[in-house]
mmCIF file of C-alpha atoms and ligand atoms in Angstrom:
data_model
loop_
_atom_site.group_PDB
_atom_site.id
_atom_site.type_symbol
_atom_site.label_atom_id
_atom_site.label_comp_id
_atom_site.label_asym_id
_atom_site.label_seq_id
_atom_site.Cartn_x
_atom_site.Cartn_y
_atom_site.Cartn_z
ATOM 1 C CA UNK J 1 30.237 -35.055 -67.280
ATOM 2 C CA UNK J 2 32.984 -36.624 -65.052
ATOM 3 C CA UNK J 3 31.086 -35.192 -61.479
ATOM 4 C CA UNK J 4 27.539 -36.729 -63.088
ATOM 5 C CA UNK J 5 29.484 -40.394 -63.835
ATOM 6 C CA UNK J 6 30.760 -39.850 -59.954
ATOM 7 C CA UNK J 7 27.510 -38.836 -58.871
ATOM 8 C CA UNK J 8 26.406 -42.251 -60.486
ATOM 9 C CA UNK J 9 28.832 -44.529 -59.057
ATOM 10 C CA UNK J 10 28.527 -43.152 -55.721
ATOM 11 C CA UNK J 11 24.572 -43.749 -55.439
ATOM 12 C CA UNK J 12 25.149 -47.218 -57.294
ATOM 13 C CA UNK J 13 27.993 -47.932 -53.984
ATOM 14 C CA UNK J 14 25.346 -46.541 -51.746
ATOM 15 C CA UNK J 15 22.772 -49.074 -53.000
ATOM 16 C CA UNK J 16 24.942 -51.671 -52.493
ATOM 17 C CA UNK J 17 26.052 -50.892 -49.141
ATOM 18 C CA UNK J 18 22.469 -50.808 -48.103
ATOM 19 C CA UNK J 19 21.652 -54.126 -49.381
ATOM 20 C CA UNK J 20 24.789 -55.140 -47.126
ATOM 21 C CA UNK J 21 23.314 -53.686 -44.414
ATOM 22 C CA UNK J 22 20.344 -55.376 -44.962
ATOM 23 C CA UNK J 23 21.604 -59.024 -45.071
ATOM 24 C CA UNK J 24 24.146 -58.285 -42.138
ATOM 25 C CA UNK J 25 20.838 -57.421 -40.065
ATOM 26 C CA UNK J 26 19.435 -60.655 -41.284
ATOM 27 C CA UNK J 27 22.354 -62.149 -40.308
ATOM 28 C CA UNK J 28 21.766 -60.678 -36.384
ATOM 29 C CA UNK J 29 18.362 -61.891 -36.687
ATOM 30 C CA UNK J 30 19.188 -65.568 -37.538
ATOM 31 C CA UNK J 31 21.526 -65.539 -34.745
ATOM 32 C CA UNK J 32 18.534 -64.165 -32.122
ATOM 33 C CA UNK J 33 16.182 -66.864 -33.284
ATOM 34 C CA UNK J 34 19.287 -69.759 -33.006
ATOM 35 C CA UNK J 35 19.580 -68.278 -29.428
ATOM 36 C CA UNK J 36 16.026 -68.699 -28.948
ATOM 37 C CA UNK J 37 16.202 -71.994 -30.075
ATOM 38 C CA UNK J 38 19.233 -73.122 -27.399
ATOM 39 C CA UNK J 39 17.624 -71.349 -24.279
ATOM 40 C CA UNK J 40 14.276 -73.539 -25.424
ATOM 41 C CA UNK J 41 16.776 -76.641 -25.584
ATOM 42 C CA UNK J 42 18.367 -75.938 -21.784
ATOM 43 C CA UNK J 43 15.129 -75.281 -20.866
ATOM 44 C CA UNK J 44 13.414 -78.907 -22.016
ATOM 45 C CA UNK J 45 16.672 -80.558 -20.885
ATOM 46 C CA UNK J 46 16.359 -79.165 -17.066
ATOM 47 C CA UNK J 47 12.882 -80.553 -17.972
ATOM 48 C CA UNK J 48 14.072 -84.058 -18.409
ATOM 49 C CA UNK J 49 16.601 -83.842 -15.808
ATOM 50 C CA UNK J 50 13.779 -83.129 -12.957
ATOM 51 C CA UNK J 51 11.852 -86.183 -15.196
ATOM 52 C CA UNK J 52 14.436 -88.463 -14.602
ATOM 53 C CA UNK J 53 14.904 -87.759 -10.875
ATOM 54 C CA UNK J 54 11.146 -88.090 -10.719
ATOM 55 C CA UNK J 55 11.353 -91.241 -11.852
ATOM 56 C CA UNK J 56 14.190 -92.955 -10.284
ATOM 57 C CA UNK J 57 11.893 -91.856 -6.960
ATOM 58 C CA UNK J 58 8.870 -93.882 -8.433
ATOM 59 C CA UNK J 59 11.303 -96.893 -9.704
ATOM 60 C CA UNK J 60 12.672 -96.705 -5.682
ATOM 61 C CA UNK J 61 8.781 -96.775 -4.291
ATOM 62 C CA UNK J 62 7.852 -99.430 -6.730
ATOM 63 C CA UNK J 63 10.834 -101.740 -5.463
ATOM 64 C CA UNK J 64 10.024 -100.392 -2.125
ATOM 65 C CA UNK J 65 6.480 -101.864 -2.292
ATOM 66 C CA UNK J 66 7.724 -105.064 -4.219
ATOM 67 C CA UNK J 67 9.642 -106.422 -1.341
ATOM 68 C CA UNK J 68 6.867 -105.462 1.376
ATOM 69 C CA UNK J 69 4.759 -108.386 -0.613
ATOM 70 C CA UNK J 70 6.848 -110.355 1.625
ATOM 71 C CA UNK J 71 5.868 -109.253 4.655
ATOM 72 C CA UNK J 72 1.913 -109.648 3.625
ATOM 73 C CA UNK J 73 -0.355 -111.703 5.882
ATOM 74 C CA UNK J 74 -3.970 -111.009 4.517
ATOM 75 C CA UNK J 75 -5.518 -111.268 0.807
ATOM 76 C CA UNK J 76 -6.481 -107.976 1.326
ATOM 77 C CA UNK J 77 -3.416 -106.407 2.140
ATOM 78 C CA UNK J 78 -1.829 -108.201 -0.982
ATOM 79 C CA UNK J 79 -4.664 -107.099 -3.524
ATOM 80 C CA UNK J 80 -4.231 -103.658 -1.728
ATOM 81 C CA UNK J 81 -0.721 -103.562 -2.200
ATOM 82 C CA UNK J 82 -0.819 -105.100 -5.739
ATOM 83 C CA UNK J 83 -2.862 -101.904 -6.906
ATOM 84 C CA UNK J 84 -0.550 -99.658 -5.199
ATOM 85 C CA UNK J 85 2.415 -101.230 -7.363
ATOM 86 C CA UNK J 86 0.801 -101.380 -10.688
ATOM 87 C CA UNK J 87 -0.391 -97.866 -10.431
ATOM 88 C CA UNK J 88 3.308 -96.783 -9.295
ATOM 89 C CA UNK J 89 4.265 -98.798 -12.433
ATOM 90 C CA UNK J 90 1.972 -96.913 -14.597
ATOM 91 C CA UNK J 91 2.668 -94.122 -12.975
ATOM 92 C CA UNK J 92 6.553 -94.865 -14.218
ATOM 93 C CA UNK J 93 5.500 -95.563 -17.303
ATOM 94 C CA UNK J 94 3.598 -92.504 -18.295
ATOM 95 C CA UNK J 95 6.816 -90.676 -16.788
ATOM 96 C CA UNK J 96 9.466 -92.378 -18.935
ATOM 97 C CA UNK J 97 6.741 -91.879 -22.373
ATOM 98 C CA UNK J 98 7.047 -88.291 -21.299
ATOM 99 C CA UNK J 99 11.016 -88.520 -20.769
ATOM 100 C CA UNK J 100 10.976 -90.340 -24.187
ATOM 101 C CA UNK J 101 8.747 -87.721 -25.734
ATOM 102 C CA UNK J 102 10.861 -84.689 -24.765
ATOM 103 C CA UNK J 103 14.211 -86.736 -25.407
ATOM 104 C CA UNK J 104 12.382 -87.010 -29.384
ATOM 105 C CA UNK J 105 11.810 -83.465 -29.484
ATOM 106 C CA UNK J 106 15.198 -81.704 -27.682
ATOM 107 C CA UNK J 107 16.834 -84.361 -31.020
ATOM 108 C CA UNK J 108 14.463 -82.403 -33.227
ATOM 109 C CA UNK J 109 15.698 -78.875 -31.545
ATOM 110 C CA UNK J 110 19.274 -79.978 -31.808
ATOM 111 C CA UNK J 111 18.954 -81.198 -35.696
ATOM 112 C CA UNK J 112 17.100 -77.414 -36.301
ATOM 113 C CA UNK J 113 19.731 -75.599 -34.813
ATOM 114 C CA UNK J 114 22.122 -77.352 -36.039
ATOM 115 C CA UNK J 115 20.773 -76.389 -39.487
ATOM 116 C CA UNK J 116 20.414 -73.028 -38.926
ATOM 117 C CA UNK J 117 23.991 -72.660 -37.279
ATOM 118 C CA UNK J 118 24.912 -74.039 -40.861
ATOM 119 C CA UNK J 119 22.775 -71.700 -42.786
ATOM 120 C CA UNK J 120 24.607 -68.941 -40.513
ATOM 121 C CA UNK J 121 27.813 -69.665 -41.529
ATOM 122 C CA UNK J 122 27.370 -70.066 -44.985
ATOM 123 C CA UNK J 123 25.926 -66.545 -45.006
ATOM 124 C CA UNK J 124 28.424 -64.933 -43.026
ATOM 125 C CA UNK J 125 30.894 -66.410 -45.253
ATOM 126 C CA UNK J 126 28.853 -64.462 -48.718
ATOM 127 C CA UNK J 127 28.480 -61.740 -46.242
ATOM 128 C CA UNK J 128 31.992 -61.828 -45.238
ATOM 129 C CA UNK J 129 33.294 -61.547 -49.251
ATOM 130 C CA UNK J 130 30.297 -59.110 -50.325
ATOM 131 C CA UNK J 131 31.776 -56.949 -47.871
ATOM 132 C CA UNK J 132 35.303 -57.756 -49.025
ATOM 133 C CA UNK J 133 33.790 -56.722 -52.682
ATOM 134 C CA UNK J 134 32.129 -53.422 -51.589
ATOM 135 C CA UNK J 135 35.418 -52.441 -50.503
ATOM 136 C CA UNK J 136 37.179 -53.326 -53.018
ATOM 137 C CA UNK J 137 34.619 -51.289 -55.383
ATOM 138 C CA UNK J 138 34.475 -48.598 -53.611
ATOM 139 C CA UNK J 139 38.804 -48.381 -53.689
ATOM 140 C CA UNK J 140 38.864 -49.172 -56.927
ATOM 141 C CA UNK J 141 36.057 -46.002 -57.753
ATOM 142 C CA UNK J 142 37.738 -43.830 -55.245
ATOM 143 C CA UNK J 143 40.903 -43.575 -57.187
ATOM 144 C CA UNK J 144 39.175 -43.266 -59.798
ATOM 145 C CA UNK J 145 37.551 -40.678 -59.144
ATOM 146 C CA UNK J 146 40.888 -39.005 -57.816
ATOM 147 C CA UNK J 147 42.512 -39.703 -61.524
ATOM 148 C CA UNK J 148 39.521 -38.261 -62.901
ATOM 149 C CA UNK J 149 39.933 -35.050 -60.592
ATOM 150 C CA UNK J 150 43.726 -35.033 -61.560
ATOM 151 C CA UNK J 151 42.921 -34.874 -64.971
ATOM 152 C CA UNK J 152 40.156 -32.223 -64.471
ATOM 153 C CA UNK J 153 42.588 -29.812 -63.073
ATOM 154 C CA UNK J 154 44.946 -30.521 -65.602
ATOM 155 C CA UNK J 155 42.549 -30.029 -68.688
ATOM 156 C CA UNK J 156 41.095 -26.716 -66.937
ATOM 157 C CA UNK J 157 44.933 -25.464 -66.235
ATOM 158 C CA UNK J 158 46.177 -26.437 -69.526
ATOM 159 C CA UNK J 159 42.613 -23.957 -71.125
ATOM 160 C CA UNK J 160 43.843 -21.518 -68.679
ATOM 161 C CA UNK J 161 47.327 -21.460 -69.656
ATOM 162 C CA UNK J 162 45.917 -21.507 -73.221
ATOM 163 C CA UNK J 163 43.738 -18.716 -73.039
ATOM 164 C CA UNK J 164 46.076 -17.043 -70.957
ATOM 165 C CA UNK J 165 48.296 -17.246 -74.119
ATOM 166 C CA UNK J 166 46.296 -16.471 -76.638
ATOM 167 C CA UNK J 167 45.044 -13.231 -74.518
ATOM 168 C CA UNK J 168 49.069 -11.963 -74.501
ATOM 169 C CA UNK J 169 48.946 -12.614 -78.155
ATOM 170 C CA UNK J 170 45.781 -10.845 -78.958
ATOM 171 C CA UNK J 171 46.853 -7.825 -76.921
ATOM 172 C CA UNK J 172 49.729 -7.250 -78.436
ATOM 173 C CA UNK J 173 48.516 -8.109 -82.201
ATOM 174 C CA UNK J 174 44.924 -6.590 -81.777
ATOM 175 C CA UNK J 175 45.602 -2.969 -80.062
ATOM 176 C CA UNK J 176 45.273 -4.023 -76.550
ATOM 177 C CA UNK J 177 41.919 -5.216 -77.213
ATOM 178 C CA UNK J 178 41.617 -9.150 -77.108
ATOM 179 C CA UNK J 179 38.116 -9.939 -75.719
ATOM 180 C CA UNK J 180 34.723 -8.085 -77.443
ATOM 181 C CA UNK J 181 31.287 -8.121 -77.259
ATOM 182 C CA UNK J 182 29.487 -9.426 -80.451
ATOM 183 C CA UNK J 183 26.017 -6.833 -80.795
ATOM 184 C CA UNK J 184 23.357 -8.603 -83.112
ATOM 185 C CA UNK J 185 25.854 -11.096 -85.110
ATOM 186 C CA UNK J 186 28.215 -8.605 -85.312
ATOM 187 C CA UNK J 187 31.914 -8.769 -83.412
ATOM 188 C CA UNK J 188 32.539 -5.365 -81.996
ATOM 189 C CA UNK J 189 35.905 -5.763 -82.679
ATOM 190 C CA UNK J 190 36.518 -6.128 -86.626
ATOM 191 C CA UNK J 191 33.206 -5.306 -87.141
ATOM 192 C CA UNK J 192 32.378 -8.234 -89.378
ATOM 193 C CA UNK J 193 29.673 -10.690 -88.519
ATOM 194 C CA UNK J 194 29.708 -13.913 -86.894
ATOM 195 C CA UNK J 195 28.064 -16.926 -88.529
ATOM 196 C CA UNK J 196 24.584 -17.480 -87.251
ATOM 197 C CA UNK J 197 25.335 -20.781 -86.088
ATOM 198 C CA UNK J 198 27.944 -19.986 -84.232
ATOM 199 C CA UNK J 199 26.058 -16.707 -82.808
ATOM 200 C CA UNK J 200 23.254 -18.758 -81.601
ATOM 201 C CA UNK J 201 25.829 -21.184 -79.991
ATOM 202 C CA UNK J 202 27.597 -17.942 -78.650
ATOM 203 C CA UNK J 203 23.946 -16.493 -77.127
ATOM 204 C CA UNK J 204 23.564 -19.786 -75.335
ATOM 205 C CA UNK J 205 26.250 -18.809 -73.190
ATOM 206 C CA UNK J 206 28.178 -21.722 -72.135
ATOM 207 C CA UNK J 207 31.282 -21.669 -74.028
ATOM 208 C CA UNK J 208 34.469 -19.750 -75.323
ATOM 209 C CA UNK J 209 34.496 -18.940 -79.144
ATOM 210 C CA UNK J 210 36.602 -16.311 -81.222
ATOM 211 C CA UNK J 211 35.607 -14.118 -83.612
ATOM 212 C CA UNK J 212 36.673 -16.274 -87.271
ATOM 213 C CA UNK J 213 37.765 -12.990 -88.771
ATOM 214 C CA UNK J 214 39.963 -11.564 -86.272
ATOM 215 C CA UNK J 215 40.041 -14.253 -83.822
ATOM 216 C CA UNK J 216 39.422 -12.217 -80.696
ATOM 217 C CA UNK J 217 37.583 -13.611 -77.932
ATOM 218 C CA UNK J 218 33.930 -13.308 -78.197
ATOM 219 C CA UNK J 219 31.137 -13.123 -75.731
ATOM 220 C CA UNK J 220 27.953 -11.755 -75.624
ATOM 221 C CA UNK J 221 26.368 -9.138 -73.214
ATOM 222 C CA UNK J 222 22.557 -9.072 -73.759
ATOM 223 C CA UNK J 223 21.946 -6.237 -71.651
ATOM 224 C CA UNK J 224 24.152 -3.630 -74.087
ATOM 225 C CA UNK J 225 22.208 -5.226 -76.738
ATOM 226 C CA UNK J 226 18.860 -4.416 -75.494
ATOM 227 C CA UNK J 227 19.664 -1.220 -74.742
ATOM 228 C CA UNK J 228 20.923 -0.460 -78.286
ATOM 229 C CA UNK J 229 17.894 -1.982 -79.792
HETATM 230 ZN ZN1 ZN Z 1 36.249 -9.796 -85.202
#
C-alpha cells in the first residue's frame, strides 16, 4: 500500500515537472522571437540612418541648385533649372515620407517588444515560483516517503521479532513443533479443523494465521495435498 501511494506521488511529481519543462521551453521561445524582433529593429534603424544621409545629400543639391538661380542668364536655363529643383524637392519629399514611415513602424516594433519583454518577465517570475513549488513538493514527498520507509522497517521488524517470539514459545510448549501444514481444513498439528473461512483465507496464500485450537503457525502446502488426495 505505502510503495503504490509512492508510486502515485512520484508519477503525479513527474507530471508536473513536465509541464515545467514545457512552459520553461516556452519561455526560450518567447525570448527567440523578442530577439527576432530587435535584430528586425537594428536592421530598419541602419535603414533610416542610410535614409537620412540620403537625404541631407538631396537637401545639399537642392540648396546647391537654389543659389545657381542666381547665376541664370536665359528663360530656358531658369525653367530648366526650376524642374531640376522641384523634382530634387520631391525627390526629398518622398525620402523623408519614407524616413517618416519607417520611424512609425521601428515605434510600433519598440511598443511590441516592449510588450513581450513584459509578458517575459511576468512568466519567468510564475516560472521562477512553480519551480520553487516543485521543489518544495518534491522535499516535502521525499521525506515522506523516507518516514514511510522508516516505519516499514519498523512494522516488518517488530512482526519479525513477534513471530520470532511466538516460534520460541511454540517450540518449547508444542514439542518442538511450532509451524504445520493444514491438509483439507485440517491442522496437522492438533488435528482439529480450521474454520472454512479462515481455510479459504489460509489457501489464498498471502498471510500468517495460527491454528485457533493450538495456535501453531499454519500454512498450507498444496502439493502434499494433492498427492494425498
Ligand atoms: Zn492445531
Amino acid at each position: 500500500m505505502i510503495d503504490l501511494e509512492i508510486d502515485k506521488i512520484d508519477n503525479e511529481i513527474k507530471q508536473e515537472q513536465l509541464a515545467l519543462d514545457e512552459r520553461i521551453s516556452a519561455l526560450a521561445d518567447r525570448e527567440a522571437h523578442i530577439a527576432e524582433f530587435q535584430e528586425k529593429i537594428t536592421q530598419m534603424e541602419k535603414d533610416k540612418r542610410t535614409l537620412e544621409d540620403e537625404m541631407t545629400d538631396k537637401i545639399a543639391h537642392v540648396r546647391d541648385r537654389q543659389s545657381k538661380m542666381m547665376q541664370v542668364q536665359t528663360g530656358r536655363e531658369q525653367t530648366a533649372l526650376l524642374k531640376e529643383i522641384e523634382d530634387a524637392k520631391k525627390n526629398a519629399k518622398e525620402n523623408e515620407d519614407k524616413i517618416m514611415e519607417l520611424m512609425a513602424e521601428i515605434e510600433k516594433l519598440v511598443s511590441q517588444v516592449e510588450e513581450e519583454k513584459m509578458l517575459l518577465k511576468g512568466e519567468k517570475t510564475l516560472v521562477a515560483e512553480e519551480t520553487e513549488k516543485v521543489r518544495d513538493t518534491i522535499e516535502t514527498i521525499n521525506k515522506g516517503k523516507k518516514t514511510k520507509s522508516a516505519k516499514r522497517q519498523k512494522q516488518i521488524k517488530e512482526i519479525q521479532d513477534n513471530l520470532l517470539k511466538k516460534y520460541d514459545t511454540l517450540r518449547e510448549r508444542r514439542n518442538g513443533l511450532a509451524v504445520v501444514n493444514v491438509l483439507q481444513g485440517v491442522c496437522q498439528g492438533c488435528f482439529m479443523n480450521i474454520p472454512p473461512q479462515q481455510y479459504n483465507m489460509l489457501l489464498k496464500g498471502d498471510k500468517i494465521f495460527e491454528c485457533p485450537t493450538c495456535q501453531r503457525i499454519i500454512y498450507h502446502h498444496s502439493v502434499e495435498e494433492t498427492e494425498q488426495a
